């Protein structure tokens, strides 16, 4: 039924009900299939509809029972909705509800608004009660671990967005980092007041040979690969364009070469930031890594005179490119680092292990990818080395790079447990004439060492250890695991290496901070830094005769490297759940090691001071005279008085004789008003000792 549109006013409720009643038709008698002889064609076309509501159901049942089906709409309790206009909305307030009830009861619905009661606010519906259902606790599924020969499948990691990006914070840190490094280069000297020395002096001497047309690897060999020395030559040539500073002719050379070192140090800072963002979601942790690195001393020390910061840059760059799956660029980065110092080649097995993991299901493809990676590395090294091969060949000169490679293999041990075991307590040096390309292997060593057979056995042992580490399964698609494997690789090399120099610590510090950016990592970093300071300059400059101190340093450092190796390995292969004792020991390690370091400092400080005093006494001109005066003081009831006219000698003697001799300066009256004169100093004394000049 459709509703006609017209301009007539709407009907009242009674009129509408009456109209509907008049238009209603008589009901159809119920259909009897047996009388009709079969189903109707309309019914055969589809399923028979069922009643859609209670009214239709009642009408249908009444028709089947031969009851009248006429509906008196005026007798209904509720008005019928307009069928074509959709369901009528219910009352929205008290007024509409009253009007509706009046219409249903046949009462007038006119409203006198003046007689209405004041409006009221409807009660808020009662909030639904929260129902808490407790699920049955399910037993944890057994943890599946891969077999010893099975590579674990990669764990799907969520993207690691920075929880609080705050890009400006990084720029603030970077600006402070750069300004601090530049001002340090400009105003501070390595060694402080103890001894102004760094490898800047060595590089300056090497580069100065270019004044005589002698150039590295074209006219002489060195114990480093070519890129570092040639960088020094370039800095020296630029420094020659500026007038030399009279107080120190090294000034412009150091500032130019040091500025290059600062650039690479900035690169290290940025790469550490990028690696930290790959490892941590929290910006707080990322910036903590940067703050700790910026505040540590070894990176600054390395920047003030060593190429190790440059080498570290290529290590971090290669690792970052691996994580970005830019594998061939990482091979190029390793090649450049290898041509500065050989240590970056340690990233080569790290890259190969990651490739092996990615292609673990296809050994043939893994071999091809590893081979291509090695080819890119070798070709880049060959391209960088080509000038130093071709130019000497054209000039009929020796291949100096080959002598350099032989020197790296043939040099003797230094500053390690291996050197101490061989009885050597000095720093690292390489023997042989740099202008002679025919230096024998034995000439590169500066001290007697173990027979080659012992080193062969040690080398086999470490190859076996690293081979086991290399083949153990781990998920190397995860950035944290790859960084841990790189740190473990460098640590194993440090344990094996015949030599160590204090600036080598910069190769491990980034991995300590990236993998342990907390009190644990800071404890390890500070202990290793303290051992470096004890070694250089305390041992080598202040106490060079105290071999026991170097033995303590190298053994303590070896133990620290072992602990770091375990820390990195536990990141790759967690074992705390299986070995509760190991977990407890690891948890307590920072506190125990920090306490031991503090105790060692308390013990070593007075011992070092005493050793320093005795060393100065034995190796200075005042030593014999101080001993003579101590003997004279033994037979005197009171301290004998010693008059001196040289203040420098007074300072030299005072630490050794202040307790047994009365030291007095005799020339004070001639220089300062109110100072005691000689007559005042000798009045009432039977004997006075006089040292008019130095003890010489």
XYZ file of C-alpha atoms in Angstrom, residues 291-304 502-503 505-506 509 525-530 532-533:
27
model
C 76.460 10.464 25.770
C 78.639 7.658 27.095
C 80.693 7.501 23.899
C 81.122 11.275 23.843
C 82.290 11.250 27.464
C 84.794 8.401 27.256
C 88.485 9.270 27.085
C 89.995 6.644 24.688
C 88.284 7.994 21.534
C 89.684 11.471 22.259
C 93.126 10.013 22.957
C 93.064 8.110 19.659
C 91.937 11.226 17.799
C 94.914 13.197 19.140
C 96.335 1.525 24.160
C 94.546 3.161 21.229
C 90.567 0.013 22.802
C 88.487 2.199 20.470
C 84.140 0.458 22.983
C 84.599 0.530 29.538
C 85.992 2.376 32.567
C 88.024 -0.610 33.778
C 89.617 -1.038 30.348
C 90.251 2.710 30.189
C 91.926 2.619 33.597
C 95.133 1.839 29.419
C 96.140 4.803 31.589
